[in-house]
Short mmCIF file of C-alpha atoms and ligand atoms in Angstrom, two decimals:
data_model
loop_
_atom_site.label_atom_id
_atom_site.label_comp_id
_atom_site.label_asym_id
_atom_site.label_seq_id
_atom_site.Cartn_x
_atom_site.Cartn_y
_atom_site.Cartn_z
CA MET A 1 0.06 0.10 -0.01
CA LYS A 2 1.09 3.38 -0.93
CA ILE A 3 0.87 6.40 1.73
CA LEU A 4 1.79 9.68 1.25
CA VAL A 5 3.29 11.84 3.82
CA THR A 6 2.63 15.66 3.86
CA GLY A 7 5.28 17.06 6.08
CA GLY A 8 7.29 13.84 6.23
CA THR A 9 10.78 15.61 5.99
CA GLY A 10 9.94 17.40 9.03
CA TYR A 11 10.10 16.03 12.73
CA ILE A 12 7.80 13.64 13.29
CA GLY A 13 6.89 12.87 9.22
CA SER A 14 10.02 11.78 8.81
CA HIS A 15 9.63 9.85 12.69
CA THR A 16 6.53 8.37 10.63
CA VAL A 17 7.94 7.59 7.73
CA VAL A 18 10.56 5.27 9.01
CA GLU A 19 8.16 3.58 10.86
CA LEU A 20 5.57 3.13 7.94
CA GLN A 21 8.20 1.73 6.11
CA ALA A 22 9.13 -1.13 8.64
CA ARG A 23 5.48 -2.19 8.67
CA GLY A 24 6.36 -2.78 4.60
CA TYR A 25 4.86 -0.06 3.45
CA GLU A 26 5.86 2.06 0.36
CA VAL A 27 5.56 5.76 0.94
CA ILE A 28 5.88 9.27 -1.38
CA ILE A 29 6.43 12.62 0.71
CA VAL A 30 5.36 15.49 0.15
CA ASP A 31 6.82 18.97 1.20
CA ASP A 32 8.51 22.42 0.28
CA LEU A 33 11.29 21.79 2.70
CA SER A 34 10.42 25.29 4.43
CA ASN A 35 11.07 23.78 7.53
CA SER A 36 13.62 21.15 7.12
CA SER A 37 16.01 19.42 4.29
CA ILE A 38 16.21 17.72 1.32
CA ASP A 39 18.88 15.76 3.26
CA VAL A 40 16.38 13.50 6.08
CA LEU A 41 15.86 11.33 2.86
CA ASP A 42 18.61 9.90 3.08
CA ASN A 43 18.97 9.78 6.13
CA ILE A 44 15.72 7.72 6.52
CA ALA A 45 17.40 5.49 4.13
CA LYS A 46 19.81 5.16 6.67
CA ILE A 47 17.48 3.61 9.52
CA SER A 48 15.12 1.80 6.27
CA GLY A 49 17.00 1.00 4.30
CA LYS A 50 14.62 2.69 1.34
CA LYS A 51 14.88 6.59 -0.03
CA PRO A 52 10.77 7.32 0.02
CA LEU A 53 9.59 8.57 -2.96
CA PHE A 54 9.71 12.33 -2.80
CA GLU A 55 8.28 15.09 -4.66
CA LYS A 56 9.03 19.15 -3.15
CA PHE A 57 6.02 21.64 -3.92
CA ASN A 58 3.67 23.78 -1.87
CA LEU A 59 0.41 22.00 -1.00
CA THR A 60 -1.05 25.27 -1.03
CA ASP A 61 -0.32 25.43 -5.03
CA GLN A 62 -4.18 23.52 -6.59
CA GLU A 63 -2.53 23.20 -9.61
CA LYS A 64 0.44 21.29 -8.11
CA THR A 65 -2.31 19.10 -5.45
CA THR A 66 -4.12 18.65 -8.35
CA ALA A 67 -1.75 17.23 -9.96
CA PHE A 68 -0.08 15.07 -8.56
CA PHE A 69 -3.00 13.25 -7.12
CA LYS A 70 -4.02 11.87 -11.01
CA LEU A 71 0.14 11.11 -11.53
CA HIS A 72 -0.05 9.22 -7.97
CA ASN A 73 -3.61 7.36 -8.46
CA ASP A 74 -2.46 4.38 -5.80
CA ILE A 75 -2.11 6.45 -2.60
CA THR A 76 -4.42 4.23 -0.10
CA ALA A 77 -4.47 6.67 2.34
CA VAL A 78 -2.53 10.61 2.87
CA ILE A 79 -1.10 11.60 6.52
CA HIS A 80 -0.98 15.08 6.61
CA PHE A 81 1.73 16.90 9.22
CA ALA A 82 2.28 19.88 6.61
CA ALA A 83 1.64 22.94 8.40
CA PHE A 84 3.58 25.29 9.73
CA LYS A 85 3.96 25.20 13.66
CA ALA A 86 5.41 28.01 15.56
CA VAL A 87 2.27 29.91 18.40
CA GLY A 88 4.63 32.85 18.08
CA GLU A 89 5.47 33.16 14.56
CA SER A 90 1.62 32.87 13.64
CA VAL A 91 0.73 36.05 16.15
CA GLU A 92 3.09 37.42 14.41
CA PHE A 93 2.40 36.44 10.21
CA PRO A 94 -1.53 35.05 11.98
CA LEU A 95 -2.46 35.30 7.90
CA MET A 96 0.71 33.60 6.46
CA TYR A 97 -0.44 30.61 9.48
CA TYR A 98 -4.43 30.73 7.60
CA ARG A 99 -3.21 30.31 4.15
CA ASN A 100 -0.80 28.19 4.51
CA ASN A 101 -2.46 25.29 6.87
CA LEU A 102 -5.72 25.70 6.20
CA LEU A 103 -5.39 26.04 1.67
CA SER A 104 -2.82 22.86 2.06
CA LEU A 105 -5.69 20.74 3.96
CA VAL A 106 -8.42 22.02 1.35
CA ASN A 107 -6.60 21.34 -1.37
CA ILE A 108 -5.39 17.46 0.14
CA LEU A 109 -9.15 16.86 1.17
CA GLN A 110 -9.93 17.79 -3.36
CA GLY A 111 -7.34 16.01 -4.49
CA MET A 112 -8.45 12.46 -2.23
CA ILE A 113 -11.72 13.17 -3.16
CA ASP A 114 -11.34 13.86 -7.16
CA ASN A 115 -9.25 10.20 -6.76
CA ASN A 116 -11.42 8.22 -4.63
CA ILE A 117 -9.09 8.05 -1.44
CA ARG A 118 -10.93 7.85 1.92
CA ASP A 119 -9.16 7.64 4.64
CA ILE A 120 -6.86 11.02 6.06
CA VAL A 121 -4.37 11.23 9.31
CA PHE A 122 -4.36 14.41 10.93
CA SER A 123 -2.18 16.20 13.02
CA SER A 124 -3.86 17.65 15.99
CA SER A 125 -2.48 19.16 19.01
CA CYS A 126 -3.12 19.59 23.00
CA THR A 127 -2.99 23.37 22.09
CA VAL A 128 -6.83 23.17 21.51
CA TYR A 129 -7.58 22.40 25.41
CA GLY A 130 -6.17 25.36 25.75
CA GLN A 131 -6.00 24.87 29.99
CA PRO A 132 -8.25 22.48 30.96
CA ASP A 133 -10.55 23.17 33.81
CA LEU A 134 -10.09 19.15 34.71
CA LEU A 135 -7.22 17.23 34.35
CA PRO A 136 -6.05 14.30 32.69
CA ALA A 137 -7.70 15.68 29.14
CA ARG A 138 -9.78 13.40 27.88
CA GLU A 139 -11.16 13.45 24.04
CA ASP A 140 -13.91 15.16 25.36
CA THR A 141 -12.20 17.64 27.31
CA PRO A 142 -14.43 20.86 26.14
CA VAL A 143 -11.80 22.77 22.74
CA GLN A 144 -11.30 26.05 24.64
CA LYS A 145 -10.78 28.89 21.77
CA ALA A 146 -7.76 29.37 20.71
CA ALA A 147 -4.39 31.29 22.08
CA SER A 148 -2.73 31.37 18.89
CA PRO A 149 -3.93 31.69 15.22
CA TYR A 150 -1.43 28.64 14.73
CA GLY A 151 -4.10 26.95 17.48
CA ASN A 152 -7.37 28.19 15.81
CA THR A 153 -5.90 26.57 12.12
CA LYS A 154 -5.39 23.14 13.84
CA GLN A 155 -9.08 23.47 15.45
CA ILE A 156 -10.44 24.61 12.06
CA CYS A 157 -8.97 21.58 9.97
CA GLU A 158 -10.49 18.98 12.76
CA GLU A 159 -14.13 20.81 11.55
CA ILE A 160 -13.10 20.88 8.14
CA ILE A 161 -12.31 17.39 7.85
CA THR A 162 -15.13 16.52 10.01
CA ASP A 163 -17.77 18.76 8.14
CA THR A 164 -15.75 17.48 4.59
CA SER A 165 -16.41 13.86 6.47
CA ILE A 166 -20.76 14.10 6.65
CA SER A 167 -20.24 16.00 3.23
CA GLY A 168 -18.24 13.72 1.12
CA ASN A 169 -16.48 10.27 1.15
CA ILE A 170 -13.72 11.10 3.34
CA ARG A 171 -12.71 9.61 6.89
CA GLY A 172 -10.50 11.13 9.33
CA ILE A 173 -8.74 9.96 12.99
CA LEU A 174 -7.35 13.22 14.50
CA LEU A 175 -4.21 12.55 16.74
CA ARG A 176 -3.94 15.40 18.94
CA TYR A 177 -0.50 14.96 20.05
CA PHE A 178 0.94 16.62 23.67
CA ASN A 179 4.82 17.93 23.69
CA PRO A 180 6.83 15.18 21.08
CA ILE A 181 10.32 15.17 22.54
CA GLY A 182 13.85 13.39 21.63
CA ALA A 183 14.92 11.29 18.04
CA HIS A 184 14.93 7.60 17.10
CA ASP A 185 17.36 5.68 18.75
CA SER A 186 20.26 5.98 15.56
CA ALA A 187 20.10 9.28 15.65
CA PHE A 188 20.06 9.81 11.88
CA ILE A 189 17.29 11.69 12.60
CA GLY A 190 15.51 14.65 15.28
CA GLU A 191 14.69 17.66 15.52
CA LEU A 192 15.95 20.44 13.19
CA PRO A 193 14.11 23.23 14.26
CA LEU A 194 16.02 26.45 12.19
CA GLY A 195 17.12 29.48 13.91
CA ILE A 196 16.65 29.77 17.64
CA PRO A 197 14.60 26.75 19.39
CA ASN A 198 10.61 27.74 20.40
CA CYS A 199 9.97 24.50 21.80
CA LEU A 200 11.65 23.27 25.65
CA MET A 201 13.76 20.00 24.42
CA PRO A 202 15.61 21.71 21.19
CA TYR A 203 16.64 24.91 23.60
CA ILE A 204 18.28 22.81 26.43
CA THR A 205 20.40 20.18 24.30
CA GLN A 206 21.53 23.20 22.26
CA THR A 207 22.64 25.12 25.61
CA ALA A 208 24.08 22.11 26.71
CA ILE A 209 26.09 21.79 23.68
CA GLY A 210 27.15 25.30 24.11
CA LYS A 211 25.42 26.92 20.86
CA ARG A 212 23.14 29.31 23.26
CA PRO A 213 24.41 31.01 26.57
CA PHE A 214 21.52 29.14 29.14
CA LEU A 215 18.41 27.88 29.38
CA ARG A 216 16.02 30.33 30.22
CA VAL A 217 13.24 29.04 32.09
CA TRP A 218 9.99 30.53 31.77
CA GLY A 219 8.50 31.10 34.95
CA ASP A 220 8.91 29.61 38.23
CA ASP A 221 5.82 30.60 40.21
CA TYR A 222 2.99 28.12 38.77
CA ASP A 223 0.65 26.31 40.95
CA THR A 224 2.58 23.17 40.66
CA PRO A 225 4.46 21.29 42.84
CA ASP A 226 8.02 22.65 41.76
CA GLY A 227 6.31 26.84 40.62
CA THR A 228 7.70 25.50 36.68
CA ALA A 229 5.04 24.19 34.24
CA ILE A 230 4.20 20.86 33.17
CA ARG A 231 3.61 19.07 30.26
CA ASP A 232 2.91 15.83 28.56
CA TYR A 233 6.16 15.01 27.22
CA ILE A 234 5.70 12.03 25.03
CA HIS A 235 9.05 10.10 22.71
CA VAL A 236 8.50 11.05 19.16
CA VAL A 237 8.93 7.36 18.06
CA ASP A 238 5.85 5.95 20.49
CA LEU A 239 3.94 8.90 18.18
CA ALA A 240 5.42 7.57 15.02
CA ARG A 241 3.89 3.99 15.68
CA ALA A 242 0.41 5.37 16.95
CA HIS A 243 0.72 7.09 13.15
CA VAL A 244 0.66 3.15 11.70
CA ILE A 245 -2.02 1.40 13.89
CA ALA A 246 -4.06 4.64 12.96
CA VAL A 247 -3.59 4.50 9.19
CA GLU A 248 -4.33 0.49 9.73
CA ARG A 249 -7.92 1.38 11.73
CA LEU A 250 -9.31 3.63 9.01
CA THR A 251 -7.77 1.39 5.68
CA GLY A 252 -8.61 -2.13 8.16
CA GLU A 253 -12.10 -0.54 8.48
CA LYS A 254 -12.05 -1.23 12.43
CA CYS A 255 -13.23 2.22 12.50
CA LYS A 256 -15.89 3.48 14.72
CA LYS A 257 -17.15 6.96 13.82
CA SER A 258 -15.92 8.64 10.37
CA VAL A 259 -14.08 11.26 12.10
CA GLU A 260 -12.11 9.80 15.68
CA VAL A 261 -10.12 12.24 18.03
CA PHE A 262 -7.62 10.40 20.12
CA ASN A 263 -4.95 12.28 22.30
CA LEU A 264 -1.62 10.09 21.87
CA GLY A 265 0.40 11.31 24.98
CA THR A 266 1.83 8.92 27.86
CA GLY A 267 -0.58 9.82 30.96
CA ASN A 268 2.45 11.88 32.72
CA GLY A 269 2.93 15.09 33.27
CA PHE A 270 6.37 16.68 33.93
CA SER A 271 7.47 20.37 35.18
CA VAL A 272 10.02 22.40 33.06
CA MET A 273 12.85 21.32 36.24
CA GLU A 274 12.05 17.36 36.11
CA VAL A 275 13.12 17.68 32.41
CA ILE A 276 15.93 19.88 33.60
CA LYS A 277 16.23 16.76 36.11
CA SER A 278 16.65 14.16 33.57
CA PHE A 279 18.44 15.49 31.11
CA GLU A 280 21.14 16.28 33.41
CA ARG A 281 20.45 12.67 34.58
CA THR A 282 21.24 10.66 31.30
CA SER A 283 23.38 13.65 29.89
CA GLY A 284 26.26 13.80 32.23
CA VAL A 285 26.23 17.53 31.15
CA LYS A 286 25.10 20.21 34.29
CA LEU A 287 22.79 22.79 31.89
CA ASN A 288 23.12 26.30 32.26
CA TYR A 289 20.05 28.25 33.03
CA GLU A 290 18.56 30.80 34.20
CA ILE A 291 14.12 31.65 35.90
CA MET A 292 12.53 34.62 33.70
CA GLU A 293 8.91 36.31 33.84
CA ARG A 294 6.01 33.56 32.55
CA ARG A 295 6.01 33.28 28.59
CA PRO A 296 2.52 34.87 27.48
CA GLY A 297 0.36 32.60 26.33
CA ASP A 298 1.40 29.56 28.29
CA ILE A 299 -0.97 27.20 30.59
CA VAL A 300 0.56 26.04 33.28
CA LYS A 301 -0.13 22.31 33.43
CA VAL A 302 -1.40 19.36 30.90
CA TRP A 303 -0.96 16.17 30.93
CA ALA A 304 -3.97 13.51 28.35
CA ASP A 305 -5.57 10.66 30.27
CA THR A 306 -4.88 7.38 27.46
CA ASP A 307 -6.67 5.29 28.27
CA PHE A 308 -9.33 5.67 24.96
CA ALA A 309 -5.98 5.91 22.85
CA ASN A 310 -4.92 2.95 24.56
CA GLU A 311 -8.19 0.90 24.29
CA GLU A 312 -9.58 1.64 21.34
CA LEU A 313 -6.05 1.69 19.10
CA GLY A 314 -3.97 -0.69 21.09
CA TRP A 315 -1.43 1.99 21.66
CA LYS A 316 0.49 2.49 24.81
CA ALA A 317 3.11 4.68 24.87
CA GLU A 318 6.28 2.93 26.17
CA LYS A 319 9.34 5.56 26.30
CA ASN A 320 10.02 6.72 29.64
CA LEU A 321 11.42 10.85 30.28
CA ASP A 322 15.00 8.91 30.71
CA GLU A 323 14.59 7.66 27.21
CA MET A 324 13.79 10.28 25.70
CA THR A 325 16.31 13.34 27.26
CA ARG A 326 19.17 10.87 26.59
CA SER A 327 17.81 10.17 22.66
CA ALA A 328 17.73 13.64 22.36
CA TRP A 329 21.10 14.81 23.21
CA ASN A 330 22.51 11.56 21.21
CA TRP A 331 20.49 13.90 18.22
CA GLU A 332 22.44 17.18 19.41
CA LEU A 333 25.91 14.80 19.74
CA ALA A 334 25.19 13.48 16.34
CA LEU A 335 24.32 16.73 15.18
CA GLU A 336 27.64 18.61 16.18
CA LYS A 337 29.72 15.67 15.12
CA LYS A 338 28.51 16.32 11.17
CA LYS A 339 29.32 20.30 11.37
C1 WQD B 1 7.19 23.23 27.20
C2 WQD B 1 7.21 24.12 28.33
C3 WQD B 1 7.69 26.53 28.06
C4 WQD B 1 11.42 27.12 25.93
C5 WQD B 1 3.95 24.37 22.07
C6 WQD B 1 2.97 24.05 21.15
C7 WQD B 1 2.75 23.02 20.23
C8 WQD B 1 3.33 22.00 19.93
C9 WQD B 1 4.29 22.18 21.24
C10 WQD B 1 3.25 21.80 17.69
C11 WQD B 1 6.64 25.10 28.77
C12 WQD B 1 8.90 25.49 28.98
C13 WQD B 1 10.31 26.66 27.01
C14 WQD B 1 11.73 27.65 26.77
C15 WQD B 1 11.04 26.70 28.90
N1 WQD B 1 4.23 22.81 19.01
N2 WQD B 1 10.27 26.32 28.10
N3 WQD B 1 11.93 27.94 27.88
O1 WQD B 1 3.99 25.29 24.49
O2 WQD B 1 3.75 23.22 25.43
O3 WQD B 1 3.56 23.91 23.07
O4 WQD B 1 5.30 23.68 21.05
O5 WQD B 1 2.72 21.17 17.76
O6 WQD B 1 1.46 22.94 19.61
O7 WQD B 1 2.25 24.63 21.80
O8 WQD B 1 6.22 23.52 24.27
O9 WQD B 1 8.56 22.61 24.33
O10 WQD B 1 7.80 25.65 23.89
O11 WQD B 1 7.55 24.35 25.98
O12 WQD B 1 11.01 27.20 30.25
O13 WQD B 1 13.51 27.42 25.95
O14 WQD B 1 8.99 24.71 28.42
O15 WQD B 1 7.05 27.82 29.11
O16 WQD B 1 6.28 25.10 29.74
P1 WQD B 1 4.19 24.30 24.42
P2 WQD B 1 7.47 24.51 24.45
#
């Protein structure tokens, strides 16, 4: 079976391609390389022994997207990762985010309908929950007004897929990620943030390797045990494996509704300080950090209720926090060696 992975040279996309190939799927990637490198294709091949098919174009280009689907009329299902995803940047450039993230999905769905491709797995985010009143966050936890245009595009994309499934022959699985961190054990693929990282884990490893003078800890006056904010960090390989299971649920006719939602987390919340301590334990590096003011827009704490994903998908995150921070460090060390 041939699976289209949009954004497949990106962080979660590349790890998902590796897991799909391990399960014997043929993969074709569409990516505009706006936030990833073409080298990822060779690095995927170093792990799987097979270089995925690849086409470079931006999915907001309707003509190119239509032509792509016409040419590759043997695609069985789509996993859609391609999107801009920096919260801060989305506040600065909202129209860039709405155009890119919404139009690409519309073009993909149109291409699927025109070519009788029914199944799509969509990369969503726990940001749709905002700061839940009740924790852990369940799939029926109320979706709150998005705190950023990025988060809003995720909510709107979920609605676009839902509405399209009602009108046409589209079935979707929406995967709401918590906080993906870490890298493949081979250290051939990992998170490649261009410029200054927004996210915690790459900022920690870049500080430890000497690229950044110190980590800024955004606030230690939250209502949490150590005062720093809590998130549900999940290993990117565990996350990737859930995507293969989701595709097989769709193509295997196991879905119970035309659109299903699953939270992908570990069910454990860890604070910023606990992540730092784990990193120091697994890397042996003392991290240089300073406590700063809170970052605007940050929520205090969130972690996933994993029961539904465990029971319905038969999937459970297996890797612990130390495995996540150790793999992130090995990846940073591998990047350093490549210089
Ligand atoms: C985690 C914690 C920060 C950096 C965002 C998006 C989400 C997803 C993951 C795309 C927070 C603290 C961070 C730093 C810090 N992205 N932190 N110093 O904000 O939970 O989620 O990224 O899909 O959609 O919203 O992740 O890694 O930015 O922050 O103290 O230099 O680490 O304040 O408490 P976040 P994050």
